[in-house]
Amino acid sequence: MSRGSNLREYVSHNPPGVTFFLCLLTLAFSFIVLSSYSYSHSLPNPDIEQDWNTLLSSFSKFHLCEKKNASSPAHASPIAPLQTMQEKDKKTSINATRSSSVTDLHLHVPLTVTSSSPNVTLKDIVLFTTLTARQLKLGDKELVSLALGILPEDSEHICLTIRAPTHILPMTPRLVPECSASESNISRVPVEVTNHLPASSQTCYSMHFKKDPSFTVMLTLEEKSVVVKHLVEVSVSLLGVCLILCIAASLKTSVPHRDYLTGQNSQSEPLIES
């Protein structure tokens, strides 16, 4: 019997084995297609857990409400709240926060701000607040000071001033364009972060963020080459396993079939010779 006939017989009598073989074959071709797609398209770097899109998306989910004690001396500048809260939270802040350096950035980001009060004009004002890194999904109890400068000439972007420990910030500031710091004559409004709009007549601000693909760190050509190489290696290995299964099936089927024919011939011989 030919090996082709052996394979057909094996397929007809071993559905589980055939199913396993088809799964391996499908997986091998899937890896080949994936490697081709990975090489010809831009892919985000999976090693970068936090980027500026993640930070801005987390921040935009909050509402900013004006503080009632806005005239307090501690709210005279966007940097003062951070310094004041750091002094109060020395016992609760982790050691990394105290020992790490602090970075100040002025970034031009696609974040728009709307007010809950129609009488408020979003012009020549800076909203500033302080929150923890845990709220921004960047860390634990590290303090982050944020100031939102409204740009009258650009309604789709704001100038975001951020001051935070260097080790918790996304390591890709070069992807975000910079903007100039706010002028001294601009009104600075202290706000507090809340998850829901209050029922009172307190003036609050909502933020809307549109994800910018340019803020995402992509794989370099060398990194994509490594990914493609590994996918092709796995595909070749799976195809080799499929080939071995085919050869094993064709050889395994011929032996039982030969035994079966031998048994049939022995049964056809007369038990008593005449």
PDB file of C-alpha atoms in Angstrom:
ATOM      1  CA  MET A   1       0.000   0.000   0.000  1.00  0.00           C
ATOM      2  CA  SER A   2       1.329   3.487  -0.899  1.00  0.00           C
ATOM      3  CA  ARG A   3       2.053   6.144   1.695  1.00  0.00           C
ATOM      4  CA  GLY A   4      -0.711   8.302   0.265  1.00  0.00           C
ATOM      5  CA  SER A   5      -3.206   5.559   0.940  1.00  0.00           C
ATOM      6  CA  ASN A   6      -1.770   5.133   4.421  1.00  0.00           C
ATOM      7  CA  LEU A   7      -2.318   8.827   5.161  1.00  0.00           C
ATOM      8  CA  ARG A   8      -5.895   8.699   3.912  1.00  0.00           C
ATOM      9  CA  GLU A   9      -6.579   5.696   6.110  1.00  0.00           C
ATOM     10  CA  TYR A  10      -4.992   7.426   9.106  1.00  0.00           C
ATOM     11  CA  VAL A  11      -7.091  10.543   8.540  1.00  0.00           C
ATOM     12  CA  SER A  12     -10.302   8.540   8.357  1.00  0.00           C
ATOM     13  CA  HIS A  13      -9.597   6.553  11.547  1.00  0.00           C
ATOM     14  CA  ASN A  14      -7.894   9.202  13.760  1.00  0.00           C
ATOM     15  CA  PRO A  15      -9.949  12.453  13.995  1.00  0.00           C
ATOM     16  CA  PRO A  16      -8.196  13.700  17.201  1.00  0.00           C
ATOM     17  CA  GLY A  17      -4.767  13.363  15.632  1.00  0.00           C
ATOM     18  CA  VAL A  18      -5.902  15.115  12.478  1.00  0.00           C
ATOM     19  CA  THR A  19      -7.400  17.951  14.526  1.00  0.00           C
ATOM     20  CA  PHE A  20      -4.135  18.390  16.421  1.00  0.00           C
ATOM     21  CA  PHE A  21      -2.206  18.425  13.145  1.00  0.00           C
ATOM     22  CA  LEU A  22      -4.486  21.078  11.638  1.00  0.00           C
ATOM     23  CA  CYS A  23      -4.141  23.236  14.752  1.00  0.00           C
ATOM     24  CA  LEU A  24      -0.351  23.135  14.508  1.00  0.00           C
ATOM     25  CA  LEU A  25      -0.486  23.916  10.791  1.00  0.00           C
ATOM     26  CA  THR A  26      -2.861  26.840  11.334  1.00  0.00           C
ATOM     27  CA  LEU A  27      -0.696  28.199  14.123  1.00  0.00           C
ATOM     28  CA  ALA A  28       2.411  27.984  11.941  1.00  0.00           C
ATOM     29  CA  PHE A  29       0.804  29.938   9.090  1.00  0.00           C
ATOM     30  CA  SER A  30      -0.606  32.452  11.588  1.00  0.00           C
ATOM     31  CA  PHE A  31       2.899  33.191  12.848  1.00  0.00           C
ATOM     32  CA  ILE A  32       4.095  33.619   9.268  1.00  0.00           C
ATOM     33  CA  VAL A  33       1.322  36.141   8.548  1.00  0.00           C
ATOM     34  CA  LEU A  34       2.007  37.905  11.849  1.00  0.00           C
ATOM     35  CA  SER A  35       5.705  38.203  11.055  1.00  0.00           C
ATOM     36  CA  SER A  36       4.897  39.730   7.669  1.00  0.00           C
ATOM     37  CA  TYR A  37       2.498  42.213   9.267  1.00  0.00           C
ATOM     38  CA  SER A  38       4.996  43.115  12.004  1.00  0.00           C
ATOM     39  CA  TYR A  39       7.700  43.906   9.490  1.00  0.00           C
ATOM     40  CA  SER A  40       5.520  46.068   7.255  1.00  0.00           C
ATOM     41  CA  HIS A  41       3.628  48.037   9.939  1.00  0.00           C
ATOM     42  CA  SER A  42       4.555  50.271  12.856  1.00  0.00           C
ATOM     43  CA  LEU A  43       3.992  48.605  16.224  1.00  0.00           C
ATOM     44  CA  PRO A  44       4.031  50.101  19.738  1.00  0.00           C
ATOM     45  CA  ASN A  45       6.865  49.066  21.976  1.00  0.00           C
ATOM     46  CA  PRO A  46       5.434  46.603  24.552  1.00  0.00           C
ATOM     47  CA  ASP A  47       8.301  47.374  26.951  1.00  0.00           C
ATOM     48  CA  ILE A  48       6.969  50.923  27.448  1.00  0.00           C
ATOM     49  CA  GLU A  49       4.169  50.488  29.967  1.00  0.00           C
ATOM     50  CA  GLN A  50       3.479  54.201  30.480  1.00  0.00           C
ATOM     51  CA  ASP A  51       3.544  56.876  27.820  1.00  0.00           C
ATOM     52  CA  TRP A  52       2.113  60.374  27.591  1.00  0.00           C
ATOM     53  CA  ASN A  53      -1.125  59.100  26.097  1.00  0.00           C
ATOM     54  CA  THR A  54      -1.662  56.971  29.208  1.00  0.00           C
ATOM     55  CA  LEU A  55      -0.892  59.845  31.568  1.00  0.00           C
ATOM     56  CA  LEU A  56      -3.100  62.362  29.772  1.00  0.00           C
ATOM     57  CA  SER A  57      -5.931  59.861  29.380  1.00  0.00           C
ATOM     58  CA  SER A  58      -5.904  59.158  33.138  1.00  0.00           C
ATOM     59  CA  PHE A  59      -5.800  62.869  33.980  1.00  0.00           C
ATOM     60  CA  SER A  60      -8.653  63.774  31.600  1.00  0.00           C
ATOM     61  CA  LYS A  61     -11.058  61.465  33.452  1.00  0.00           C
ATOM     62  CA  PHE A  62     -11.072  63.831  36.442  1.00  0.00           C
ATOM     63  CA  HIS A  63     -12.968  67.075  36.960  1.00  0.00           C
ATOM     64  CA  LEU A  64     -11.245  70.180  38.263  1.00  0.00           C
ATOM     65  CA  CYS A  65     -13.274  72.320  40.651  1.00  0.00           C
ATOM     66  CA  GLU A  66     -12.232  75.725  41.950  1.00  0.00           C
ATOM     67  CA  LYS A  67     -11.235  75.783  45.582  1.00  0.00           C
ATOM     68  CA  LYS A  68     -13.273  77.910  47.947  1.00  0.00           C
ATOM     69  CA  ASN A  69     -10.156  79.165  49.751  1.00  0.00           C
ATOM     70  CA  ALA A  70      -8.527  80.298  46.519  1.00  0.00           C
ATOM     71  CA  SER A  71      -7.099  83.379  48.224  1.00  0.00           C
ATOM     72  CA  SER A  72      -4.904  81.279  50.512  1.00  0.00           C
ATOM     73  CA  PRO A  73      -1.166  82.173  50.289  1.00  0.00           C
ATOM     74  CA  ALA A  74      -0.352  78.538  49.636  1.00  0.00           C
ATOM     75  CA  HIS A  75      -2.112  78.881  46.273  1.00  0.00           C
ATOM     76  CA  ALA A  76      -0.144  81.824  45.000  1.00  0.00           C
ATOM     77  CA  SER A  77       1.704  79.757  42.402  1.00  0.00           C
ATOM     78  CA  PRO A  78       1.430  76.309  40.814  1.00  0.00           C
ATOM     79  CA  ILE A  79       4.593  75.136  42.535  1.00  0.00           C
ATOM     80  CA  ALA A  80       3.597  76.062  46.085  1.00  0.00           C
ATOM     81  CA  PRO A  81       1.018  73.296  46.598  1.00  0.00           C
ATOM     82  CA  LEU A  82       3.554  70.645  45.714  1.00  0.00           C
ATOM     83  CA  GLN A  83       6.104  71.983  48.196  1.00  0.00           C
ATOM     84  CA  THR A  84       3.496  72.366  50.947  1.00  0.00           C
ATOM     85  CA  MET A  85       2.086  68.870  50.518  1.00  0.00           C
ATOM     86  CA  GLN A  86       5.537  67.325  50.387  1.00  0.00           C
ATOM     87  CA  GLU A  87       6.332  68.830  53.788  1.00  0.00           C
ATOM     88  CA  LYS A  88       3.091  67.472  55.251  1.00  0.00           C
ATOM     89  CA  ASP A  89       3.485  64.003  53.763  1.00  0.00           C
ATOM     90  CA  LYS A  90       7.122  63.311  54.626  1.00  0.00           C
ATOM     91  CA  LYS A  91       6.129  60.461  56.898  1.00  0.00           C
ATOM     92  CA  THR A  92       3.830  58.785  54.388  1.00  0.00           C
ATOM     93  CA  SER A  93       5.779  59.367  51.189  1.00  0.00           C
ATOM     94  CA  ILE A  94       8.036  56.561  50.093  1.00  0.00           C
ATOM     95  CA  ASN A  95      11.803  57.026  50.214  1.00  0.00           C
ATOM     96  CA  ALA A  96      12.113  57.056  46.429  1.00  0.00           C
ATOM     97  CA  THR A  97      10.063  60.239  46.246  1.00  0.00           C
ATOM     98  CA  ARG A  98      12.340  62.118  48.617  1.00  0.00           C
ATOM     99  CA  SER A  99      15.581  60.914  47.088  1.00  0.00           C
ATOM    100  CA  SER A 100      14.742  61.240  43.391  1.00  0.00           C
ATOM    101  CA  SER A 101      15.232  64.373  41.346  1.00  0.00           C
ATOM    102  CA  VAL A 102      12.288  66.492  40.262  1.00  0.00           C
ATOM    103  CA  THR A 103      11.581  67.353  36.625  1.00  0.00           C
ATOM    104  CA  ASP A 104       9.688  70.373  35.289  1.00  0.00           C
ATOM    105  CA  LEU A 105       8.168  70.072  31.813  1.00  0.00           C
ATOM    106  CA  HIS A 106       6.102  72.442  29.675  1.00  0.00           C
ATOM    107  CA  LEU A 107       4.257  70.388  27.065  1.00  0.00           C
ATOM    108  CA  HIS A 108       1.924  71.274  24.202  1.00  0.00           C
ATOM    109  CA  VAL A 109      -0.713  68.531  24.462  1.00  0.00           C
ATOM    110  CA  PRO A 110      -4.069  67.817  22.726  1.00  0.00           C
ATOM    111  CA  LEU A 111      -6.231  68.454  25.799  1.00  0.00           C
ATOM    112  CA  THR A 112      -9.262  70.746  25.774  1.00  0.00           C
ATOM    113  CA  VAL A 113     -10.950  72.275  28.810  1.00  0.00           C
ATOM    114  CA  THR A 114     -14.609  73.226  29.186  1.00  0.00           C
ATOM    115  CA  SER A 115     -16.264  75.048  32.085  1.00  0.00           C
ATOM    116  CA  SER A 116     -19.505  74.111  33.843  1.00  0.00           C
ATOM    117  CA  SER A 117     -20.322  77.799  34.235  1.00  0.00           C
ATOM    118  CA  PRO A 118     -21.285  79.740  31.088  1.00  0.00           C
ATOM    119  CA  ASN A 119     -20.069  82.967  32.699  1.00  0.00           C
ATOM    120  CA  VAL A 120     -16.454  81.781  32.930  1.00  0.00           C
ATOM    121  CA  THR A 121     -14.188  82.788  30.065  1.00  0.00           C
ATOM    122  CA  LEU A 122     -11.372  80.358  29.433  1.00  0.00           C
ATOM    123  CA  LYS A 123      -8.800  82.970  28.522  1.00  0.00           C
ATOM    124  CA  ASP A 124      -5.604  84.098  30.205  1.00  0.00           C
ATOM    125  CA  ILE A 125      -6.004  81.656  33.092  1.00  0.00           C
ATOM    126  CA  VAL A 126      -3.973  78.767  34.430  1.00  0.00           C
ATOM    127  CA  LEU A 127      -5.615  75.959  36.390  1.00  0.00           C
ATOM    128  CA  PHE A 128      -3.233  74.267  38.800  1.00  0.00           C
ATOM    129  CA  THR A 129      -3.592  71.377  41.184  1.00  0.00           C
ATOM    130  CA  THR A 130      -1.633  68.654  42.946  1.00  0.00           C
ATOM    131  CA  LEU A 131      -2.441  64.959  43.012  1.00  0.00           C
ATOM    132  CA  THR A 132      -0.681  61.676  43.676  1.00  0.00           C
ATOM    133  CA  ALA A 133       1.030  59.480  41.128  1.00  0.00           C
ATOM    134  CA  ARG A 134      -1.413  56.694  41.967  1.00  0.00           C
ATOM    135  CA  GLN A 135      -4.293  58.791  40.636  1.00  0.00           C
ATOM    136  CA  LEU A 136      -2.438  59.106  37.323  1.00  0.00           C
ATOM    137  CA  LYS A 137      -1.474  55.411  37.348  1.00  0.00           C
ATOM    138  CA  LEU A 138       2.199  56.348  37.463  1.00  0.00           C
ATOM    139  CA  GLY A 139       3.274  55.168  40.891  1.00  0.00           C
ATOM    140  CA  ASP A 140       2.214  55.275  44.518  1.00  0.00           C
ATOM    141  CA  LYS A 141       2.262  58.310  46.839  1.00  0.00           C
ATOM    142  CA  GLU A 142       4.597  60.506  44.841  1.00  0.00           C
ATOM    143  CA  LEU A 143       3.240  64.029  44.377  1.00  0.00           C
ATOM    144  CA  VAL A 144       2.609  65.494  40.942  1.00  0.00           C
ATOM    145  CA  SER A 145       1.928  69.195  40.367  1.00  0.00           C
ATOM    146  CA  LEU A 146       0.022  70.098  37.200  1.00  0.00           C
ATOM    147  CA  ALA A 147      -0.791  73.473  35.664  1.00  0.00           C
ATOM    148  CA  LEU A 148      -3.077  73.822  32.650  1.00  0.00           C
ATOM    149  CA  GLY A 149      -2.451  76.933  30.623  1.00  0.00           C
ATOM    150  CA  ILE A 150      -5.337  77.773  28.296  1.00  0.00           C
ATOM    151  CA  LEU A 151      -4.134  78.787  24.836  1.00  0.00           C
ATOM    152  CA  PRO A 152      -6.486  81.387  23.308  1.00  0.00           C
ATOM    153  CA  GLU A 153      -5.010  80.897  19.831  1.00  0.00           C
ATOM    154  CA  ASP A 154      -5.441  77.106  19.930  1.00  0.00           C
ATOM    155  CA  SER A 155      -8.678  75.636  21.266  1.00  0.00           C
ATOM    156  CA  GLU A 156      -7.561  72.037  20.661  1.00  0.00           C
ATOM    157  CA  HIS A 157      -4.417  72.166  22.805  1.00  0.00           C
ATOM    158  CA  ILE A 158      -3.232  73.450  26.154  1.00  0.00           C
ATOM    159  CA  CYS A 159       0.168  74.143  27.659  1.00  0.00           C
ATOM    160  CA  LEU A 160       0.588  71.560  30.415  1.00  0.00           C
ATOM    161  CA  THR A 161       3.200  72.301  33.057  1.00  0.00           C
ATOM    162  CA  ILE A 162       4.038  69.212  35.070  1.00  0.00           C
ATOM    163  CA  ARG A 163       6.383  68.881  38.022  1.00  0.00           C
ATOM    164  CA  ALA A 164       7.044  65.405  39.378  1.00  0.00           C
ATOM    165  CA  PRO A 165       9.808  63.014  40.425  1.00  0.00           C
ATOM    166  CA  THR A 166      11.781  62.066  37.346  1.00  0.00           C
ATOM    167  CA  HIS A 167      11.528  58.299  37.829  1.00  0.00           C
ATOM    168  CA  ILE A 168       7.709  58.185  37.554  1.00  0.00           C
ATOM    169  CA  LEU A 169       7.364  60.257  34.393  1.00  0.00           C
ATOM    170  CA  PRO A 170       7.184  58.589  30.968  1.00  0.00           C
ATOM    171  CA  MET A 171      10.686  58.255  29.579  1.00  0.00           C
ATOM    172  CA  THR A 172       9.676  59.731  26.221  1.00  0.00           C
ATOM    173  CA  PRO A 173       9.448  63.536  26.623  1.00  0.00           C
ATOM    174  CA  ARG A 174      11.037  64.044  23.193  1.00  0.00           C
ATOM    175  CA  LEU A 175       7.826  62.815  21.541  1.00  0.00           C
ATOM    176  CA  VAL A 176       5.741  65.638  23.020  1.00  0.00           C
ATOM    177  CA  PRO A 177       6.278  69.175  21.686  1.00  0.00           C
ATOM    178  CA  GLU A 178       7.204  71.812  24.231  1.00  0.00           C
ATOM    179  CA  CYS A 179       5.520  75.137  24.862  1.00  0.00           C
ATOM    180  CA  SER A 180       6.633  78.282  26.604  1.00  0.00           C
ATOM    181  CA  ALA A 181       5.884  78.781  30.279  1.00  0.00           C
ATOM    182  CA  SER A 182       2.871  80.869  31.219  1.00  0.00           C
ATOM    183  CA  GLU A 183       3.281  84.593  31.561  1.00  0.00           C
ATOM    184  CA  SER A 184       3.310  86.268  34.979  1.00  0.00           C
ATOM    185  CA  ASN A 185       0.214  88.401  34.331  1.00  0.00           C
ATOM    186  CA  ILE A 186      -2.033  85.411  33.693  1.00  0.00           C
ATOM    187  CA  SER A 187      -4.607  84.634  36.382  1.00  0.00           C
ATOM    188  CA  ARG A 188      -3.821  81.440  38.308  1.00  0.00           C
ATOM    189  CA  VAL A 189      -6.820  79.498  39.574  1.00  0.00           C
ATOM    190  CA  PRO A 190      -6.271  76.743  42.161  1.00  0.00           C
ATOM    191  CA  VAL A 191      -8.484  73.714  41.600  1.00  0.00           C
ATOM    192  CA  GLU A 192      -9.010  70.378  43.259  1.00  0.00           C
ATOM    193  CA  VAL A 193      -9.414  67.015  41.577  1.00  0.00           C
ATOM    194  CA  THR A 194     -12.718  65.150  41.826  1.00  0.00           C
ATOM    195  CA  ASN A 195     -14.200  62.131  40.118  1.00  0.00           C
ATOM    196  CA  HIS A 196     -17.718  63.562  39.840  1.00  0.00           C
ATOM    197  CA  LEU A 197     -19.154  67.018  39.364  1.00  0.00           C
ATOM    198  CA  PRO A 198     -20.506  68.415  42.665  1.00  0.00           C
ATOM    199  CA  ALA A 199     -24.155  69.346  43.008  1.00  0.00           C
ATOM    200  CA  SER A 200     -23.306  72.824  44.323  1.00  0.00           C
ATOM    201  CA  SER A 201     -22.794  75.926  42.238  1.00  0.00           C
ATOM    202  CA  GLN A 202     -19.044  75.487  42.422  1.00  0.00           C
ATOM    203  CA  THR A 203     -17.302  76.233  39.135  1.00  0.00           C
ATOM    204  CA  CYS A 204     -15.746  73.093  37.681  1.00  0.00           C
ATOM    205  CA  TYR A 205     -13.841  72.226  34.543  1.00  0.00           C
ATOM    206  CA  SER A 206     -13.988  69.099  32.422  1.00  0.00           C
ATOM    207  CA  MET A 207     -11.155  67.856  30.257  1.00  0.00           C
ATOM    208  CA  HIS A 208     -11.297  66.078  26.923  1.00  0.00           C
ATOM    209  CA  PHE A 209      -8.291  64.235  25.579  1.00  0.00           C
ATOM    210  CA  LYS A 210      -7.745  62.972  22.048  1.00  0.00           C
ATOM    211  CA  LYS A 211      -5.081  60.299  21.787  1.00  0.00           C
ATOM    212  CA  ASP A 212      -2.093  61.354  19.716  1.00  0.00           C
ATOM    213  CA  PRO A 213      -0.321  58.465  17.918  1.00  0.00           C
ATOM    214  CA  SER A 214       2.910  60.466  17.836  1.00  0.00           C
ATOM    215  CA  PHE A 215       3.149  60.200  21.649  1.00  0.00           C
ATOM    216  CA  THR A 216       3.412  56.397  21.459  1.00  0.00           C
ATOM    217  CA  VAL A 217       6.858  54.791  21.367  1.00  0.00           C
ATOM    218  CA  MET A 218       7.145  52.497  18.345  1.00  0.00           C
ATOM    219  CA  LEU A 219       9.469  49.582  17.737  1.00  0.00           C
ATOM    220  CA  THR A 220      12.605  50.460  15.809  1.00  0.00           C
ATOM    221  CA  LEU A 221      13.576  48.630  12.610  1.00  0.00           C
ATOM    222  CA  GLU A 222      16.158  46.579  14.490  1.00  0.00           C
ATOM    223  CA  GLU A 223      13.630  45.591  17.154  1.00  0.00           C
ATOM    224  CA  LYS A 224      11.084  44.599  14.510  1.00  0.00           C
ATOM    225  CA  SER A 225      13.734  42.477  12.798  1.00  0.00           C
ATOM    226  CA  VAL A 226      14.274  40.559  16.028  1.00  0.00           C
ATOM    227  CA  VAL A 227      10.516  40.029  16.423  1.00  0.00           C
ATOM    228  CA  VAL A 228      10.173  38.788  12.833  1.00  0.00           C
ATOM    229  CA  LYS A 229      13.149  36.455  13.272  1.00  0.00           C
ATOM    230  CA  HIS A 230      11.622  34.830  16.348  1.00  0.00           C
ATOM    231  CA  LEU A 231       8.215  34.442  14.699  1.00  0.00           C
ATOM    232  CA  VAL A 232       9.750  32.816  11.610  1.00  0.00           C
ATOM    233  CA  GLU A 233      11.796  30.458  13.778  1.00  0.00           C
ATOM    234  CA  VAL A 234       8.676  29.354  15.633  1.00  0.00           C
ATOM    235  CA  SER A 235       6.792  28.920  12.338  1.00  0.00           C
ATOM    236  CA  VAL A 236       9.548  26.744  10.859  1.00  0.00           C
ATOM    237  CA  SER A 237       9.634  24.640  14.031  1.00  0.00           C
ATOM    238  CA  LEU A 238       5.876  24.078  13.886  1.00  0.00           C
ATOM    239  CA  LEU A 239       6.028  23.159  10.201  1.00  0.00           C
ATOM    240  CA  GLY A 240       8.805  20.686  11.031  1.00  0.00           C
ATOM    241  CA  VAL A 241       6.610  19.087  13.677  1.00  0.00           C
ATOM    242  CA  CYS A 242       3.796  18.829  11.136  1.00  0.00           C
ATOM    243  CA  LEU A 243       6.140  17.111   8.660  1.00  0.00           C
ATOM    244  CA  ILE A 244       7.287  14.632  11.301  1.00  0.00           C
ATOM    245  CA  LEU A 245       3.658  13.820  12.148  1.00  0.00           C
ATOM    246  CA  CYS A 246       2.891  13.173   8.477  1.00  0.00           C
ATOM    247  CA  ILE A 247       5.845  10.809   8.107  1.00  0.00           C
ATOM    248  CA  ALA A 248       5.015   9.026  11.377  1.00  0.00           C
ATOM    249  CA  ALA A 249       1.395   8.571  10.320  1.00  0.00           C
ATOM    250  CA  SER A 250       2.334   7.099   6.944  1.00  0.00           C
ATOM    251  CA  LEU A 251       4.812   4.634   8.485  1.00  0.00           C
ATOM    252  CA  LYS A 252       2.608   3.663  11.406  1.00  0.00           C
ATOM    253  CA  THR A 253      -0.380   2.782   9.260  1.00  0.00           C
ATOM    254  CA  SER A 254       1.484   0.339   6.981  1.00  0.00           C
ATOM    255  CA  VAL A 255       2.408  -2.067   9.814  1.00  0.00           C
ATOM    256  CA  PRO A 256      -1.113  -2.729  11.170  1.00  0.00           C
ATOM    257  CA  HIS A 257      -2.408  -3.064   7.621  1.00  0.00           C
ATOM    258  CA  ARG A 258       0.217  -5.718   6.794  1.00  0.00           C
ATOM    259  CA  ASP A 259      -0.664  -7.627   9.990  1.00  0.00           C
ATOM    260  CA  TYR A 260      -4.314  -7.405   9.081  1.00  0.00           C
ATOM    261  CA  LEU A 261      -3.678  -8.942   5.639  1.00  0.00           C
ATOM    262  CA  THR A 262      -1.586 -11.714   7.182  1.00  0.00           C
ATOM    263  CA  GLY A 263      -4.398 -12.548   9.591  1.00  0.00           C
ATOM    264  CA  GLN A 264      -6.918 -12.671   6.768  1.00  0.00           C
ATOM    265  CA  ASN A 265      -4.768 -15.118   4.786  1.00  0.00           C
ATOM    266  CA  SER A 266      -4.293 -17.395   7.787  1.00  0.00           C
ATOM    267  CA  GLN A 267      -8.033 -17.524   8.392  1.00  0.00           C
ATOM    268  CA  SER A 268      -8.685 -18.516   4.801  1.00  0.00           C
ATOM    269  CA  GLU A 269      -6.455 -21.633   5.080  1.00  0.00           C
ATOM    270  CA  PRO A 270      -8.338 -24.892   5.946  1.00  0.00           C
ATOM    271  CA  LEU A 271      -7.858 -26.091   9.520  1.00  0.00           C
ATOM    272  CA  ILE A 272      -7.812 -29.812   8.486  1.00  0.00           C
ATOM    273  CA  GLU A 273      -5.906 -30.909   5.482  1.00  0.00           C
ATOM    274  CA  SER A 274      -7.735 -33.250   3.177  1.00  0.00           C
TER     275      SER A 274
END
